[in-house]
Coordinates of N, CA and C in Angstrom, one line a residue:
M7 N 0.8 -1.2 0.0 CA 0.0 0.0 0.0 C 0.9 1.2 0.0
H8 N 0.5 2.2 -0.8 CA 1.3 3.4 -0.9 C 0.9 4.3 0.3
K9 N 1.9 4.8 1.0 CA 1.7 5.7 2.1 C 1.3 7.1 1.6
L10 N 0.2 7.6 2.0 CA -0.3 8.9 1.5 C -0.2 9.9 2.6
D11 N 0.4 11.1 2.3 CA 0.4 12.2 3.2 C -0.8 13.2 2.9
R12 N -0.9 14.3 3.6 CA -2.0 15.2 3.4 C -2.0 15.8 2.0
Y13 N -0.8 16.0 1.4 CA -0.7 16.6 0.1 C -1.3 15.6 -1.0
D14 N -0.9 14.3 -0.8 CA -1.4 13.3 -1.7 C -2.9 13.2 -1.7
L15 N -3.4 13.2 -0.4 CA -4.9 13.0 -0.3 C -5.6 14.2 -0.9
K16 N -5.0 15.4 -0.7 CA -5.6 16.6 -1.2 C -5.6 16.6 -2.8
I17 N -4.5 16.1 -3.3 CA -4.3 16.0 -4.8 C -5.4 15.1 -5.3
L18 N -5.6 13.9 -4.7 CA -6.6 12.9 -5.1 C -8.0 13.5 -5.0
Q19 N -8.3 14.3 -4.0 CA -9.6 14.9 -3.8 C -9.8 15.9 -4.9
I20 N -8.8 16.7 -5.2 CA -9.0 17.8 -6.2 C -9.1 17.2 -7.6
L21 N -8.3 16.2 -7.9 CA -8.4 15.6 -9.2 C -9.7 14.8 -9.4
A22 N -10.2 14.2 -8.3 CA -11.5 13.5 -8.4 C -12.6 14.5 -8.7
D23 N -12.5 15.7 -8.3 CA -13.5 16.8 -8.5 C -13.3 17.4 -9.9
D24 N -12.0 17.6 -10.3 CA -11.7 18.3 -11.5 C -10.4 17.8 -12.1
G25 N -10.6 16.8 -13.0 CA -9.4 16.1 -13.6 C -8.7 17.0 -14.7
R26 N -9.3 18.2 -15.0 CA -8.7 19.1 -16.0 C -8.1 20.3 -15.3
I27 N -7.9 20.3 -14.0 CA -7.3 21.4 -13.3 C -5.9 21.6 -13.9
T28 N -5.5 22.9 -14.0 CA -4.1 23.2 -14.5 C -3.1 22.8 -13.4
K29 N -1.8 22.6 -13.9 CA -0.8 22.4 -12.9 C -0.6 23.5 -11.9
S30 N -0.7 24.7 -12.4 CA -0.5 25.8 -11.4 C -1.6 26.0 -10.5
S31 N -2.9 25.7 -10.9 CA -4.0 25.8 -10.0 C -3.9 24.7 -9.0
L32 N -3.5 23.5 -9.4 CA -3.4 22.4 -8.4 C -2.3 22.7 -7.4
A33 N -1.2 23.2 -7.9 CA -0.1 23.6 -7.0 C -0.5 24.6 -5.9
E34 N -1.3 25.6 -6.4 CA -1.8 26.7 -5.5 C -2.7 26.1 -4.5
A35 N -3.6 25.2 -4.9 CA -4.6 24.6 -4.0 C -4.0 23.8 -2.9
I36 N -2.8 23.2 -3.1 CA -2.2 22.4 -2.1 C -1.0 23.1 -1.4
N37 N -0.8 24.3 -1.8 CA 0.3 25.1 -1.2 C 1.7 24.5 -1.5
L38 N 1.9 24.1 -2.7 CA 3.3 23.7 -3.2 C 3.6 24.4 -4.5
S39 N 4.8 24.4 -4.9 CA 5.2 24.9 -6.2 C 4.8 23.9 -7.2
V40 N 4.8 24.4 -8.5 CA 4.2 23.5 -9.6 C 5.0 22.2 -9.7
T41 N 6.3 22.3 -9.7 CA 7.1 21.1 -10.0 C 6.9 20.0 -8.9
P42 N 7.0 20.3 -7.6 CA 6.7 19.2 -6.6 C 5.3 18.7 -6.7
A43 N 4.4 19.6 -6.9 CA 3.0 19.2 -7.0 C 2.8 18.2 -8.2
W44 N 3.3 18.5 -9.3 CA 3.2 17.6 -10.5 C 3.9 16.3 -10.3
E45 N 5.1 16.4 -9.7 CA 5.8 15.2 -9.4 C 5.0 14.2 -8.5
R46 N 4.3 14.8 -7.6 CA 3.4 14.0 -6.7 C 2.3 13.3 -7.6
V47 N 1.7 14.1 -8.5 CA 0.7 13.5 -9.4 C 1.3 12.3 -10.2
R48 N 2.4 12.5 -10.7 CA 3.1 11.4 -11.5 C 3.4 10.2 -10.7
K49 N 3.8 10.4 -9.4 CA 4.0 9.3 -8.5 C 2.7 8.6 -8.2
L50 N 1.6 9.3 -8.0 CA 0.3 8.7 -7.7 C -0.2 7.9 -8.9
E51 N 0.1 8.4 -10.1 CA -0.2 7.7 -11.3 C 0.6 6.4 -11.5
A52 N 1.9 6.5 -11.2 CA 2.8 5.4 -11.3 C 2.5 4.3 -10.3
A53 N 2.0 4.7 -9.1 CA 1.6 3.8 -8.1 C 0.3 3.1 -8.4
G54 N -0.4 3.6 -9.4 CA -1.7 3.0 -9.8 C -2.9 3.5 -9.0
L55 N -2.7 4.6 -8.2 CA -3.7 5.2 -7.5 C -4.6 6.1 -8.3
I56 N -4.0 6.7 -9.3 CA -4.8 7.4 -10.3 C -4.8 6.6 -11.6
V57 N -5.9 6.0 -11.9 CA -6.0 5.1 -13.0 C -6.4 5.7 -14.3
G58 N -6.8 6.9 -14.4 CA -7.1 7.5 -15.6 C -7.9 8.8 -15.4
Y59 N -8.1 9.5 -16.5 CA -8.9 10.8 -16.5 C -10.0 10.6 -17.5
R60 N -11.1 11.1 -17.2 CA -12.2 11.0 -18.2 C -13.2 12.1 -18.1
A61 N -13.9 12.3 -19.1 CA -15.0 13.3 -19.0 C -16.2 12.6 -18.4
Q62 N -16.9 13.3 -17.5 CA -18.1 12.8 -17.0 C -19.3 13.4 -17.8
I63 N -19.9 12.6 -18.6 CA -20.9 13.0 -19.6 C -22.3 12.9 -19.0
D64 N -23.1 13.9 -19.2 CA -24.5 13.9 -18.8 C -25.2 13.3 -20.0
W65 N -25.3 12.0 -20.0 CA -25.9 11.3 -21.1 C -27.4 11.6 -21.2
A66 N -28.0 11.9 -20.1 CA -29.4 12.2 -20.2 C -29.6 13.5 -21.0
A67 N -28.6 14.4 -20.9 CA -28.8 15.6 -21.7 C -28.5 15.4 -23.2
V68 N -27.7 14.3 -23.5 CA -27.4 14.0 -24.9 C -28.5 13.1 -25.5
F69 N -28.9 12.1 -24.7 CA -30.0 11.2 -25.2 C -31.0 11.0 -24.1
K70 N -32.2 10.9 -24.5 CA -33.3 10.6 -23.5 C -33.1 9.2 -23.1
R71 N -32.8 8.9 -21.9 CA -32.5 7.6 -21.4 C -33.3 7.4 -20.1
Q72 N -33.7 6.2 -19.8 CA -34.3 5.7 -18.6 C -33.3 4.9 -17.9
Q73 N -32.9 5.3 -16.7 CA -32.0 4.4 -15.9 C -32.8 3.5 -15.0
V74 N -32.4 2.3 -14.9 CA -33.1 1.3 -14.1 C -32.1 0.5 -13.3
L75 N -32.2 0.5 -12.0 CA -31.4 -0.4 -11.1 C -32.1 -1.7 -11.1
V76 N -31.4 -2.8 -11.1 CA -32.0 -4.1 -11.1 C -31.2 -5.0 -10.2
E77 N -31.8 -5.7 -9.2 CA -31.2 -6.7 -8.4 C -31.5 -8.0 -9.1
I78 N -30.4 -8.8 -9.2 CA -30.5 -10.1 -9.9 C -30.0 -11.2 -9.0
T79 N -30.8 -12.3 -8.9 CA -30.4 -13.5 -8.2 C -30.3 -14.6 -9.2
L80 N -29.3 -15.4 -9.2 CA -29.1 -16.6 -10.1 C -29.7 -17.8 -9.4
A81 N -30.2 -18.7 -10.1 CA -30.7 -20.0 -9.6 C -29.6 -20.9 -9.1
R82 N -28.4 -20.9 -9.8 CA -27.3 -21.7 -9.4 C -26.1 -20.8 -9.2
H83 N -25.2 -21.2 -8.3 CA -24.0 -20.4 -8.0 C -22.7 -21.1 -8.4
T84 N -22.7 -21.8 -9.5 CA -21.5 -22.4 -9.9 C -20.6 -21.4 -10.6
A85 N -19.3 -21.6 -10.7 CA -18.4 -20.7 -11.3 C -18.8 -20.5 -12.8
Q86 N -19.2 -21.6 -13.4 CA -19.6 -21.5 -14.9 C -20.8 -20.6 -15.0
D87 N -21.8 -20.8 -14.2 CA -23.1 -20.0 -14.3 C -22.8 -18.5 -14.1
M88 N -22.0 -18.2 -13.1 CA -21.7 -16.8 -12.7 C -20.8 -16.2 -13.8
R89 N -19.9 -17.0 -14.4 CA -19.0 -16.4 -15.4 C -19.8 -16.1 -16.7
R90 N -20.8 -17.1 -17.0 CA -21.6 -16.8 -18.2 C -22.5 -15.6 -18.0
F91 N -23.1 -15.4 -16.9 CA -23.9 -14.2 -16.6 C -23.0 -13.0 -16.7
E92 N -21.9 -13.0 -16.0 CA -21.0 -11.8 -16.0 C -20.5 -11.4 -17.4
Q93 N -20.1 -12.4 -18.2 CA -19.7 -12.1 -19.5 C -20.8 -11.5 -20.3
R94 N -22.0 -11.9 -20.1 CA -23.2 -11.3 -20.8 C -23.4 -9.8 -20.4
M95 N -23.2 -9.6 -19.1 CA -23.3 -8.2 -18.6 C -22.2 -7.3 -19.2
I96 N -21.0 -7.8 -19.2 CA -19.9 -7.0 -19.8 C -20.2 -6.7 -21.3
A97 N -20.7 -7.6 -22.0 CA -21.0 -7.4 -23.4 C -22.1 -6.6 -23.8
A98 N -23.1 -6.4 -22.8 CA -24.3 -5.6 -23.1 C -24.1 -4.1 -23.0
P99 N -24.3 -3.4 -24.1 CA -24.1 -1.9 -24.1 C -25.2 -1.3 -23.2
E100 N -26.3 -1.9 -22.9 CA -27.3 -1.3 -22.0 C -26.9 -1.3 -20.6
V101 N -25.9 -2.1 -20.2 CA -25.4 -2.2 -18.8 C -24.4 -1.1 -18.5
A102 N -24.8 -0.1 -17.7 CA -23.8 0.9 -17.4 C -22.8 0.4 -16.3
F103 N -23.3 -0.4 -15.3 CA -22.4 -1.0 -14.4 C -23.1 -2.3 -13.9
C104 N -22.3 -3.2 -13.4 CA -22.9 -4.4 -12.8 C -21.9 -4.8 -11.7
Y105 N -22.4 -5.0 -10.5 CA -21.6 -5.4 -9.3 C -22.1 -6.7 -8.8
A106 N -21.1 -7.6 -8.5 CA -21.4 -8.9 -7.8 C -21.5 -8.4 -6.3
T107 N -22.5 -8.9 -5.6 CA -22.7 -8.5 -4.2 C -22.9 -9.7 -3.3
G108 N -22.6 -9.4 -2.0 CA -22.8 -10.4 -1.0 C -24.2 -10.1 -0.3
G109 N -24.8 -11.0 0.3 CA -26.0 -10.7 1.0 C -27.2 -11.3 0.2
G110 N -28.3 -10.6 0.1 CA -29.6 -11.1 -0.4 C -29.7 -11.3 -1.9
V111 N -28.9 -10.6 -2.7 CA -28.9 -10.7 -4.1 C -27.5 -11.0 -4.6
D112 N -27.4 -11.5 -5.8 CA -26.1 -11.8 -6.4 C -25.5 -10.7 -7.1
Y113 N -26.3 -9.9 -7.8 CA -25.8 -8.8 -8.7 C -26.7 -7.5 -8.5
L114 N -26.1 -6.4 -8.7 CA -26.8 -5.1 -8.8 C -26.3 -4.5 -10.1
A115 N -27.2 -4.1 -11.0 CA -26.8 -3.5 -12.2 C -27.6 -2.3 -12.5
M116 N -27.0 -1.4 -13.3 CA -27.7 -0.2 -13.8 C -27.9 -0.4 -15.3
I117 N -29.1 -0.4 -15.7 CA -29.4 -0.6 -17.1 C -29.9 0.7 -17.6
Q118 N -29.4 1.1 -18.8 CA -29.9 2.3 -19.5 C -30.6 2.0 -20.8
A119 N -31.8 2.5 -20.9 CA -32.6 2.2 -22.1 C -33.4 3.4 -22.5
P120 N -33.8 3.5 -23.7 CA -34.6 4.6 -24.1 C -35.9 4.9 -23.3
D121 N -36.5 3.8 -22.8 CA -37.7 3.9 -22.0 C -37.8 2.6 -21.2
V122 N -38.9 2.5 -20.4 CA -39.1 1.3 -19.6 C -39.4 0.1 -20.4
D123 N -40.2 0.3 -21.5 CA -40.5 -0.8 -22.4 C -39.2 -1.4 -23.0
A124 N -38.3 -0.6 -23.4 CA -37.0 -1.1 -24.0 C -36.2 -1.9 -22.9
Y125 N -36.3 -1.4 -21.7 CA -35.6 -2.1 -20.6 C -36.2 -3.5 -20.4
Q126 N -37.6 -3.5 -20.4 CA -38.2 -4.8 -20.2 C -37.9 -5.8 -21.4
R127 N -37.8 -5.3 -22.6 CA -37.4 -6.1 -23.7 C -36.0 -6.7 -23.5
F128 N -35.1 -5.9 -23.0 CA -33.8 -6.3 -22.7 C -33.8 -7.4 -21.7
V129 N -34.5 -7.2 -20.6 CA -34.6 -8.2 -19.5 C -35.2 -9.5 -20.1
D130 N -36.3 -9.4 -20.9 CA -36.9 -10.6 -21.5 C -35.9 -11.3 -22.3
Q131 N -35.1 -10.6 -23.0 CA -34.0 -11.3 -23.9 C -33.1 -12.0 -23.0
L132 N -32.7 -11.4 -21.9 CA -31.8 -12.1 -20.9 C -32.4 -13.4 -20.4
L133 N -33.7 -13.3 -20.1 CA -34.4 -14.5 -19.6 C -34.4 -15.6 -20.7
L134 N -34.6 -15.2 -21.9 CA -34.7 -16.2 -23.0 C -33.3 -16.8 -23.3
E135 N -32.2 -16.1 -22.9 CA -30.9 -16.7 -23.1 C -30.5 -17.7 -22.1
D136 N -31.3 -18.0 -21.2 CA -31.0 -19.0 -20.2 C -29.7 -18.8 -19.4
L137 N -29.6 -17.6 -18.9 CA -28.4 -17.2 -18.1 C -28.5 -17.7 -16.6
G138 N -29.6 -18.4 -16.3 CA -29.7 -18.8 -14.9 C -30.3 -17.8 -14.0
I139 N -31.0 -16.8 -14.5 CA -31.6 -15.8 -13.7 C -32.8 -16.4 -13.0
E140 N -32.8 -16.4 -11.7 CA -33.9 -17.0 -10.9 C -35.0 -15.9 -10.7
R141 N -34.5 -14.7 -10.3 CA -35.5 -13.6 -10.1 C -34.7 -12.3 -10.2
Y142 N -35.5 -11.3 -10.5 CA -34.9 -9.9 -10.5 C -36.0 -8.9 -10.0
F143 N -35.5 -7.8 -9.5 CA -36.3 -6.8 -9.0 C -35.8 -5.5 -9.6
T144 N -36.8 -4.7 -10.1 CA -36.5 -3.5 -10.9 C -36.9 -2.3 -10.1
Y145 N -35.9 -1.3 -10.2 CA -36.1 0.0 -9.5 C -35.9 1.1 -10.5
I146 N -36.9 1.9 -10.8 CA -36.8 3.0 -11.8 C -36.1 4.2 -11.1
V147 N -35.0 4.7 -11.7 CA -34.4 5.9 -11.2 C -35.2 7.1 -11.5
T148 N -35.6 7.8 -10.5 CA -36.4 9.0 -10.8 C -35.6 10.3 -10.7
K149 N -34.5 10.3 -10.0 CA -33.6 11.4 -9.8 C -32.2 11.0 -9.4
T150 N -31.2 11.6 -10.0 CA -29.8 11.4 -9.6 C -29.5 12.4 -8.5
I151 N -29.0 11.9 -7.3 CA -28.7 12.7 -6.2 C -27.2 13.0 -6.2
K152 N -26.4 11.9 -6.3 CA -25.0 12.0 -6.3 C -24.3 10.9 -7.1
T153 N -23.2 11.2 -7.7 CA -22.5 10.2 -8.5 C -21.1 10.1 -7.9
A154 N -20.3 9.1 -8.2 CA -19.0 8.8 -7.7 C -18.0 9.8 -8.1
G155 N -16.9 9.9 -7.4 CA -15.8 10.7 -7.7 C -15.1 11.3 -6.5
A156 N -15.7 11.4 -5.4 CA -15.1 12.0 -4.2 C -14.3 11.1 -3.5
L157 N -13.4 11.6 -2.6 CA -12.6 10.8 -1.7 C -13.6 10.0 -0.8
P158 N -13.1 8.8 -0.3 CA -13.9 8.1 0.7 C -14.0 9.0 2.0
A159 N -15.2 8.9 2.6 CA -15.5 9.8 3.8 C -14.4 9.8 4.8
E160 N -13.8 8.6 5.1 CA -12.8 8.5 6.2 C -11.5 9.3 5.8
L161 N -11.3 9.6 4.5 CA -10.1 10.3 4.1 C -10.3 11.8 4.0
V162 N -11.6 12.2 3.9 CA -11.8 13.6 3.7 C -11.3 14.5 4.9
S163 N -11.5 14.0 6.1 CA -11.1 14.8 7.3 C -9.6 14.9 7.4
S164 N -8.9 14.0 6.8 CA -7.4 14.0 6.9 C -6.8 14.7 5.7
A165 N -7.6 15.1 4.7 CA -7.0 15.7 3.5 C -6.8 17.2 3.8

């Protein structure tokens, strides 16, 4: 594990909020000169703590989409059944994310479709493919409150 000091944590927090910040603005925000600040960024990248930079797109503004959270439980829990299901989720462009979970359900996925009818057609197709889905529960997203990107809560106070 890479030992992080307060400067590193602050850099991670700032870059999580604004990956396009200039070198000089980042340096100013953490009270270091540009060269040491940027060297720290490069070390964080080399350590694999910063894995990339991307634009966060508001796809709802670009395309009219319905987001649907779905809990999925498989009938069987063999490695082959789970691998087959997971490969199908990876291949499906409708799937924004899919997490394997512990507890009451096996997977939690975010499905994006033009509308609820298109979502249901997608799920019906999954059921026809005999992926071993025993049951699923659908939750329609009505409003986005917060998305990922911030430091974990336990690190915010030390940054």
